[in-house]
Amino acid sequence: MADVPVPRPGPGQIQVRIAAASINPADVVLPGGVYRERAELSFPHVPGNDFAGTVTEIGPGVTAFREGDEIFGQAVPRVLRPLADPVRPSLSTGSLAEYAVFEADTPLLAQRPPGLGVAEAAALATSGLTARALIATARPQRGETALVVGATGGVGTAVVPLLRAAGVTVIATATAADAPLLRDLGAAHTIGYTDAYPDGVDAAFNLALPGDRLTRIAHAVRGGGRLLTITYPLPERDRDDIDTKFVIDLGGALGGMREVAEAALRGLLPATIGRRYTLDEGPKACVDFVREHTTGKLVVTV
Ligand SMILES: NC(=O)c1ccc[n+]([C@@H]2O[C@H](COP(=O)([O-])OP(=O)(O)OC[C@H]3O[C@@H](n4cnc5c(N)ncnc54)[C@H](OP(=O)(O)O)[C@@H]3O)[C@@H](O)[C@H]2O)c1
């Protein structure tokens, strides 16, 4: 942990006093140099994509937000600009801090409605956005069955209730301890990580296994069904009789943070917060995320 200068907003940017941030896999792999060939980090590096907080300063030309607005959202570190949406990149100085500066012109930031708490909003930013993008791509139909691999994680605990609300019978991977939570979230059945997958599901969602290890999941899908995956490397297609799609929505084309807030307020997207930390405990939150089994999201409150 180190003190760095409070970042100030330039044209088109806003400064936010962070109230809560949540940990994503990208936050912890980035400092390990995974994207070094495309984006070299400089240190000190402030991690953190997801946040909720209060707008404290407005840069020139910003009309979307005003000082005092309560907002939340997702923005990647500026160094990842080459990997962000090319038209309206959602970038920041890093949300695991007391203050961060964000680009204002993006659907990935939105007003936080009073009915959505700061920890819940921070927990739902990337996970809610990604879960909604998965549903928009999969277009599940009432009466279908779906296998969700990685259902216990941030994205998984968001996608299971959305599938249930669409009338889908969900079979979710879970540890024994997490099985009751997954059933509360809407899973009809839970299976262990290494159990045999069911046969003939209409759709399978891969939220855990590397994209080049999808053979077992692909074989759970019926002919003509679909396989949705969100992990790198990009999926290798094992079967040409199913529709395999890699889902990523960097610019909110499938719905941005406003839609996440609406779904949360309607009770469709509950936030699952496994553990909470203070900012001083931020490094521990990152270490726990890497080393331990975590359920739902880890949230750091500032
Ligand atoms: N394409 C996109 O837009 C996008 C967006 C967000 C995230 N992602 C990627 O999607 C993945 C999931 O993100 P996340 O935020 O949900 O991560 P997460 O919170 O770490 O969740 C992953 C979950 O999968 C579980 N898991 C690990 N191995 C498993 C296995 N063999 N079978 C079943 N479950 C297993 C993990 O449990 P344990 O703790 O027991 O290992 C954890 O609960 C990450 O690779 C992330 O980088 C992509």
CSV table of C-alpha atoms and ligand atoms in Angstrom, one decimal:
chain,number,residue,atom,x,y,z
A,1,MET,CA,0.0,0.0,0.0
A,2,ALA,CA,1.3,3.4,-0.8
A,3,ASP,CA,0.1,7.0,-1.0
A,4,VAL,CA,-0.1,8.5,-4.4
A,5,PRO,CA,-1.3,11.9,-5.5
A,6,VAL,CA,-5.1,12.3,-5.7
A,7,PRO,CA,-5.9,12.1,-9.5
A,8,ARG,CA,-7.5,15.2,-11.0
A,9,PRO,CA,-10.0,15.1,-13.9
A,10,GLY,CA,-9.0,16.4,-17.4
A,11,PRO,CA,-11.4,17.2,-20.2
A,12,GLY,CA,-14.3,14.7,-20.4
A,13,GLN,CA,-13.3,13.1,-17.1
A,14,ILE,CA,-14.8,13.0,-13.5
A,15,GLN,CA,-13.2,12.5,-10.2
A,16,VAL,CA,-15.0,10.1,-7.8
A,17,ARG,CA,-14.5,9.5,-4.1
A,18,ILE,CA,-14.7,5.7,-4.0
A,19,ALA,CA,-17.1,4.2,-1.4
A,20,ALA,CA,-16.7,0.5,-2.5
A,21,ALA,CA,-14.8,-1.5,-5.1
A,22,SER,CA,-14.9,-5.1,-6.0
A,23,ILE,CA,-12.2,-7.5,-7.1
A,24,ASN,CA,-12.2,-9.1,-10.6
A,25,PRO,CA,-9.8,-11.7,-12.0
A,26,ALA,CA,-8.4,-9.1,-14.3
A,27,ASP,CA,-7.3,-6.9,-11.4
A,28,VAL,CA,-5.0,-9.6,-10.0
A,29,VAL,CA,-3.7,-11.1,-13.3
A,30,LEU,CA,-2.8,-7.7,-14.8
A,31,PRO,CA,0.1,-6.9,-12.4
A,32,GLY,CA,1.5,-10.3,-13.2
A,33,GLY,CA,2.3,-9.1,-16.7
A,34,VAL,CA,-0.3,-11.2,-18.6
A,35,TYR,CA,-1.0,-8.4,-21.0
A,36,ARG,CA,2.6,-7.0,-21.1
A,37,GLU,CA,2.9,-7.4,-24.9
A,38,ARG,CA,0.0,-5.1,-25.4
A,39,ALA,CA,0.0,-2.9,-22.3
A,40,GLU,CA,3.1,-2.4,-20.2
A,41,LEU,CA,2.2,-1.3,-16.6
A,42,SER,CA,4.1,1.3,-14.7
A,43,PHE,CA,4.3,1.2,-10.9
A,44,PRO,CA,2.9,2.2,-8.5
A,45,HIS,CA,-0.1,0.6,-10.2
A,46,VAL,CA,-3.6,1.1,-8.8
A,47,PRO,CA,-5.8,-1.9,-9.6
A,48,GLY,CA,-9.6,-2.1,-9.6
A,49,ASN,CA,-12.3,-1.9,-12.3
A,50,ASP,CA,-15.6,-1.9,-10.4
A,51,PHE,CA,-16.7,0.8,-8.0
A,52,ALA,CA,-19.4,2.8,-6.4
A,53,GLY,CA,-18.8,6.4,-5.2
A,54,THR,CA,-19.6,10.1,-5.2
A,55,VAL,CA,-18.6,12.5,-8.0
A,56,THR,CA,-16.4,15.1,-6.4
A,57,GLU,CA,-15.0,17.0,-9.4
A,58,ILE,CA,-16.0,17.5,-13.0
A,59,GLY,CA,-13.6,18.0,-15.9
A,60,PRO,CA,-14.2,20.5,-18.8
A,61,GLY,CA,-16.9,19.4,-21.2
A,62,VAL,CA,-18.7,16.8,-18.9
A,63,THR,CA,-22.4,17.0,-19.1
A,64,ALA,CA,-23.5,13.5,-18.1
A,65,PHE,CA,-22.7,13.9,-14.4
A,66,ARG,CA,-22.6,16.6,-11.7
A,67,GLU,CA,-20.7,17.0,-8.5
A,68,GLY,CA,-22.4,15.1,-5.7
A,69,ASP,CA,-23.9,12.4,-8.0
A,70,GLU,CA,-23.9,8.9,-6.6
A,71,ILE,CA,-22.6,6.6,-9.4
A,72,PHE,CA,-21.2,3.1,-10.0
A,73,GLY,CA,-19.7,1.2,-12.8
A,74,GLN,CA,-16.8,-0.5,-14.5
A,75,ALA,CA,-13.7,1.0,-16.0
A,76,VAL,CA,-10.4,-0.6,-16.9
A,77,PRO,CA,-7.0,0.9,-16.0
A,78,ARG,CA,-5.9,3.5,-18.6
A,79,VAL,CA,-2.9,1.3,-19.6
A,80,LEU,CA,-5.4,-1.2,-21.1
A,81,ARG,CA,-6.7,1.4,-23.5
A,82,PRO,CA,-5.7,-0.9,-26.5
A,83,LEU,CA,-8.0,-3.6,-25.1
A,84,ALA,CA,-10.9,-1.3,-24.3
A,85,ASP,CA,-13.9,-0.2,-26.4
A,86,PRO,CA,-12.3,1.7,-29.4
A,87,VAL,CA,-15.1,4.3,-29.6
A,88,ARG,CA,-16.0,5.1,-26.0
A,89,PRO,CA,-13.4,3.4,-23.8
A,90,SER,CA,-14.3,3.2,-20.1
A,91,LEU,CA,-11.0,3.9,-18.4
A,92,SER,CA,-9.9,4.9,-15.0
A,93,THR,CA,-6.9,5.5,-12.7
A,94,GLY,CA,-7.9,2.4,-10.6
A,95,SER,CA,-10.8,2.0,-8.2
A,96,LEU,CA,-9.0,0.3,-5.3
A,97,ALA,CA,-8.2,3.8,-3.9
A,98,GLU,CA,-9.8,6.7,-2.1
A,99,TYR,CA,-10.2,8.7,-5.3
A,100,ALA,CA,-10.2,7.7,-9.0
A,101,VAL,CA,-10.7,9.6,-12.2
A,102,PHE,CA,-13.0,8.1,-14.9
A,103,GLU,CA,-13.9,8.9,-18.5
A,104,ALA,CA,-17.5,10.3,-18.3
A,105,ASP,CA,-18.7,9.4,-21.7
A,106,THR,CA,-19.5,5.7,-21.4
A,107,PRO,CA,-22.6,3.6,-20.8
A,108,LEU,CA,-20.4,1.6,-18.3
A,109,LEU,CA,-21.0,4.3,-15.7
A,110,ALA,CA,-24.4,5.2,-14.4
A,111,GLN,CA,-26.3,6.8,-11.5
A,112,ARG,CA,-26.6,4.5,-8.5
A,113,PRO,CA,-30.3,4.4,-7.5
A,114,PRO,CA,-30.8,4.9,-3.7
A,115,GLY,CA,-32.3,1.4,-3.5
A,116,LEU,CA,-28.9,-0.2,-4.5
A,117,GLY,CA,-26.3,0.0,-1.8
A,118,VAL,CA,-22.7,1.0,-2.6
A,119,ALA,CA,-21.2,-2.5,-1.9
A,120,GLU,CA,-24.0,-4.2,-3.9
A,121,ALA,CA,-23.5,-1.8,-6.8
A,122,ALA,CA,-19.7,-2.3,-6.8
A,123,ALA,CA,-20.3,-6.1,-6.7
A,124,LEU,CA,-22.7,-6.0,-9.6
A,125,ALA,CA,-20.7,-3.8,-12.1
A,126,THR,CA,-18.7,-6.3,-14.2
A,127,SER,CA,-20.6,-9.4,-13.0
A,128,GLY,CA,-24.0,-7.9,-13.8
A,129,LEU,CA,-22.9,-6.4,-17.1
A,130,THR,CA,-21.4,-9.7,-18.2
A,131,ALA,CA,-24.3,-11.8,-17.0
A,132,ARG,CA,-26.7,-9.5,-18.9
A,133,ALA,CA,-24.5,-9.8,-22.0
A,134,LEU,CA,-24.5,-13.6,-21.7
A,135,ILE,CA,-28.3,-13.7,-21.5
A,136,ALA,CA,-28.7,-11.2,-24.4
A,137,THR,CA,-26.5,-13.5,-26.5
A,138,ALA,CA,-27.9,-16.9,-25.4
A,139,ARG,CA,-31.5,-15.7,-25.7
A,140,PRO,CA,-32.7,-18.5,-23.3
A,141,GLN,CA,-36.3,-19.8,-23.8
A,142,ARG,CA,-38.7,-20.8,-21.1
A,143,GLY,CA,-38.5,-24.5,-20.5
A,144,GLU,CA,-34.9,-24.9,-21.6
A,145,THR,CA,-32.1,-26.4,-19.5
A,146,ALA,CA,-28.7,-24.8,-19.0
A,147,LEU,CA,-25.5,-26.0,-17.5
A,148,VAL,CA,-23.5,-23.2,-15.7
A,149,VAL,CA,-19.8,-24.0,-15.0
A,150,GLY,CA,-18.3,-21.6,-12.6
A,151,ALA,CA,-21.7,-20.7,-11.1
A,152,THR,CA,-20.2,-19.9,-7.7
A,153,GLY,CA,-18.1,-16.9,-8.9
A,154,GLY,CA,-18.9,-13.3,-9.5
A,155,VAL,CA,-20.5,-13.7,-13.0
A,156,GLY,CA,-22.0,-17.1,-12.1
A,157,THR,CA,-24.0,-15.8,-9.1
A,158,ALA,CA,-25.4,-13.1,-11.4
A,159,VAL,CA,-26.2,-15.3,-14.4
A,160,VAL,CA,-28.0,-18.0,-12.5
A,161,PRO,CA,-30.9,-15.8,-11.2
A,162,LEU,CA,-31.3,-14.2,-14.7
A,163,LEU,CA,-31.6,-17.7,-16.3
A,164,ARG,CA,-34.1,-18.7,-13.6
A,165,ALA,CA,-36.1,-15.6,-14.3
A,166,ALA,CA,-36.2,-16.5,-18.0
A,167,GLY,CA,-37.8,-19.9,-17.0
A,168,VAL,CA,-34.7,-22.0,-17.5
A,169,THR,CA,-33.9,-25.1,-15.5
A,170,VAL,CA,-30.4,-24.4,-14.3
A,171,ILE,CA,-27.8,-27.1,-13.4
A,172,ALA,CA,-24.9,-25.3,-11.6
A,173,THR,CA,-21.5,-26.3,-10.5
A,174,ALA,CA,-20.9,-25.7,-6.8
A,175,THR,CA,-18.9,-26.8,-3.8
A,176,ALA,CA,-21.0,-28.6,-1.2
A,177,ALA,CA,-20.9,-25.5,1.0
A,178,ASP,CA,-22.2,-23.3,-1.8
A,179,ALA,CA,-24.9,-25.6,-3.0
A,180,PRO,CA,-27.7,-24.1,-0.8
A,181,LEU,CA,-26.8,-20.6,-2.0
A,182,LEU,CA,-26.9,-21.6,-5.6
A,183,ARG,CA,-30.3,-23.2,-5.1
A,184,ASP,CA,-31.5,-20.0,-3.4
A,185,LEU,CA,-30.2,-18.1,-6.5
A,186,GLY,CA,-32.4,-20.3,-8.7
A,187,ALA,CA,-30.4,-23.4,-9.6
A,188,ALA,CA,-32.6,-26.5,-9.8
A,189,HIS,CA,-29.7,-28.8,-9.4
A,190,THR,CA,-26.0,-28.5,-8.3
A,191,ILE,CA,-23.1,-30.7,-9.3
A,192,GLY,CA,-19.5,-30.9,-8.0
A,193,TYR,CA,-16.7,-29.5,-10.2
A,194,THR,CA,-15.5,-32.9,-11.2
A,195,ASP,CA,-18.9,-34.7,-11.4
A,196,ALA,CA,-20.1,-35.8,-14.8
A,197,TYR,CA,-21.9,-33.0,-16.7
A,198,PRO,CA,-25.5,-33.7,-17.7
A,199,ASP,CA,-26.2,-34.7,-21.3
A,200,GLY,CA,-28.3,-32.8,-23.8
A,201,VAL,CA,-28.6,-29.4,-22.3
A,202,ASP,CA,-29.9,-26.6,-24.5
A,203,ALA,CA,-27.2,-24.2,-23.5
A,204,ALA,CA,-24.0,-24.3,-21.5
A,205,PHE,CA,-22.2,-21.4,-19.9
A,206,ASN,CA,-18.5,-21.6,-19.3
A,207,LEU,CA,-17.4,-19.0,-16.7
A,208,ALA,CA,-14.4,-20.9,-15.2
A,209,LEU,CA,-12.4,-23.2,-17.5
A,210,PRO,CA,-9.8,-21.8,-19.9
A,211,GLY,CA,-11.2,-21.4,-23.4
A,212,ASP,CA,-9.0,-24.2,-24.8
A,213,ARG,CA,-10.4,-26.7,-22.3
A,214,LEU,CA,-14.1,-26.8,-23.3
A,215,THR,CA,-14.5,-30.3,-24.8
A,216,ARG,CA,-16.3,-31.7,-21.7
A,217,ILE,CA,-18.7,-28.8,-21.6
A,218,ALA,CA,-19.3,-28.8,-25.4
A,219,HIS,CA,-20.3,-32.5,-25.1
A,220,ALA,CA,-23.0,-31.7,-22.6
A,221,VAL,CA,-24.8,-29.6,-25.2
A,222,ARG,CA,-27.5,-31.1,-27.4
A,223,GLY,CA,-27.1,-30.9,-31.2
A,224,GLY,CA,-28.2,-27.4,-32.3
A,225,GLY,CA,-27.7,-26.0,-28.8
A,226,ARG,CA,-25.3,-23.3,-27.8
A,227,LEU,CA,-22.1,-22.9,-25.8
A,228,LEU,CA,-21.4,-19.4,-24.3
A,229,THR,CA,-18.0,-18.8,-22.9
A,230,ILE,CA,-16.2,-15.7,-21.5
A,231,THR,CA,-12.7,-16.9,-20.7
A,232,TYR,CA,-9.5,-16.6,-22.6
A,233,PRO,CA,-7.9,-18.1,-24.6
A,234,LEU,CA,-10.6,-17.8,-27.3
A,235,PRO,CA,-12.6,-21.0,-27.5
A,236,GLU,CA,-11.5,-23.9,-29.7
A,237,ARG,CA,-14.5,-25.3,-31.5
A,238,ASP,CA,-14.9,-29.0,-30.7
A,239,ARG,CA,-18.2,-29.4,-32.4
A,240,ASP,CA,-19.7,-27.8,-35.5
A,241,ASP,CA,-23.3,-28.8,-34.6
A,242,ILE,CA,-23.5,-26.4,-31.7
A,243,ASP,CA,-23.2,-22.6,-31.7
A,244,THR,CA,-20.1,-21.6,-29.7
A,245,LYS,CA,-19.8,-17.9,-28.8
A,246,PHE,CA,-17.2,-16.0,-26.9
A,247,VAL,CA,-19.1,-13.1,-25.2
A,248,ILE,CA,-17.5,-9.8,-24.3
A,249,ASP,CA,-19.2,-6.4,-24.4
A,250,LEU,CA,-16.5,-3.8,-23.8
A,251,GLY,CA,-18.8,-0.8,-24.8
A,252,GLY,CA,-22.2,-1.8,-23.3
A,253,ALA,CA,-23.7,-2.5,-26.7
A,254,LEU,CA,-25.8,-5.2,-25.0
A,255,GLY,CA,-26.8,-2.9,-22.2
A,256,GLY,CA,-24.8,-0.8,-19.9
A,257,MET,CA,-24.7,0.0,-16.2
A,258,ARG,CA,-28.1,1.7,-16.2
A,259,GLU,CA,-29.7,-1.6,-17.3
A,260,VAL,CA,-27.7,-3.4,-14.5
A,261,ALA,CA,-29.2,-1.0,-12.0
A,262,GLU,CA,-32.7,-1.5,-13.3
A,263,ALA,CA,-32.3,-5.3,-13.2
A,264,ALA,CA,-31.0,-5.1,-9.6
A,265,LEU,CA,-33.9,-2.8,-8.5
A,266,ARG,CA,-36.4,-5.2,-10.1
A,267,GLY,CA,-34.9,-8.0,-7.9
A,268,LEU,CA,-33.6,-9.9,-11.0
A,269,LEU,CA,-29.9,-9.4,-10.2
A,270,PRO,CA,-29.1,-9.9,-6.5
A,271,ALA,CA,-25.6,-9.1,-5.4
A,272,THR,CA,-23.7,-12.0,-3.8
A,273,ILE,CA,-21.0,-10.7,-1.6
A,274,GLY,CA,-18.8,-13.4,-0.2
A,275,ARG,CA,-16.5,-11.3,1.9
A,276,ARG,CA,-15.9,-7.6,2.8
A,277,TYR,CA,-12.7,-5.8,3.4
A,278,THR,CA,-11.6,-2.3,4.3
A,279,LEU,CA,-9.2,-0.4,2.0
A,280,ASP,CA,-6.3,-1.2,4.3
A,281,GLU,CA,-7.1,-4.8,3.8
A,282,GLY,CA,-7.2,-4.4,-0.1
A,283,PRO,CA,-4.0,-6.4,-0.6
A,284,LYS,CA,-5.5,-9.2,1.5
A,285,ALA,CA,-8.6,-9.1,-0.6
A,286,CYS,CA,-6.5,-9.6,-3.8
A,287,VAL,CA,-4.5,-12.4,-2.2
A,288,ASP,CA,-7.6,-14.2,-0.9
A,289,PHE,CA,-9.1,-13.9,-4.3
A,290,VAL,CA,-6.2,-15.7,-5.9
A,291,ARG,CA,-5.5,-18.3,-3.1
A,292,GLU,CA,-8.8,-19.2,-1.7
A,293,HIS,CA,-12.2,-20.4,-2.8
A,294,THR,CA,-14.4,-17.3,-3.0
A,295,THR,CA,-18.1,-17.2,-3.3
A,296,GLY,CA,-19.7,-14.4,-5.3
A,297,LYS,CA,-17.8,-11.1,-5.1
A,298,LEU,CA,-15.1,-9.8,-2.7
A,299,VAL,CA,-15.9,-6.1,-1.9
A,300,VAL,CA,-13.6,-3.5,-0.5
A,301,THR,CA,-15.3,-0.6,1.3
A,302,VAL,CA,-13.4,2.7,1.6
B,1,LIG,N1,-15.6,-12.0,-21.3
B,1,LIG,C1,-15.9,-11.1,-20.4
B,1,LIG,O1,-16.6,-10.1,-20.6
B,1,LIG,C2,-15.6,-11.4,-18.9
B,1,LIG,C3,-16.1,-10.6,-17.9
B,1,LIG,C4,-15.9,-10.9,-16.6
B,1,LIG,C5,-15.0,-12.0,-16.3
B,1,LIG,N2,-14.5,-12.8,-17.3
B,1,LIG,C6,-13.7,-13.9,-17.1
B,1,LIG,O2,-14.6,-15.0,-16.7
B,1,LIG,C7,-14.1,-15.8,-15.7
B,1,LIG,C8,-15.1,-15.7,-14.5
B,1,LIG,O3,-15.1,-14.4,-13.9
B,1,LIG,P1,-15.6,-14.2,-12.4
B,1,LIG,O4,-15.5,-12.8,-12.1
B,1,LIG,O5,-16.9,-14.9,-12.2
B,1,LIG,O6,-14.5,-15.1,-11.6
B,1,LIG,P2,-14.6,-15.7,-10.2
B,1,LIG,O7,-15.4,-14.9,-9.3
B,1,LIG,O8,-13.2,-16.1,-9.8
B,1,LIG,O9,-15.4,-17.0,-10.4
B,1,LIG,C9,-15.0,-18.2,-11.0
B,1,LIG,C10,-15.7,-19.4,-10.3
B,1,LIG,O10,-15.4,-20.6,-11.0
B,1,LIG,C11,-15.1,-21.6,-10.0
B,1,LIG,N3,-14.4,-22.7,-10.6
B,1,LIG,C12,-13.0,-22.8,-10.8
B,1,LIG,N4,-12.7,-23.9,-11.4
B,1,LIG,C13,-13.9,-24.6,-11.6
B,1,LIG,C14,-14.3,-25.8,-12.2
B,1,LIG,N5,-13.3,-26.6,-12.7
B,1,LIG,N6,-15.6,-26.2,-12.3
B,1,LIG,C15,-16.5,-25.3,-11.8
B,1,LIG,N7,-16.3,-24.1,-11.2
B,1,LIG,C16,-15.0,-23.8,-11.1
B,1,LIG,C17,-14.4,-20.8,-9.0
B,1,LIG,O11,-14.3,-21.5,-7.8
B,1,LIG,P3,-13.0,-21.7,-6.9
B,1,LIG,O12,-12.8,-20.4,-6.1
B,1,LIG,O13,-13.3,-22.9,-6.1
B,1,LIG,O14,-11.8,-21.9,-7.9
B,1,LIG,C18,-15.2,-19.5,-8.9
B,1,LIG,O15,-16.2,-19.7,-8.0
B,1,LIG,C19,-12.7,-15.3,-15.4
B,1,LIG,O16,-11.8,-16.0,-16.2
B,1,LIG,C20,-12.7,-13.8,-15.9
B,1,LIG,O17,-11.5,-13.3,-16.3
B,1,LIG,C21,-14.8,-12.5,-18.6
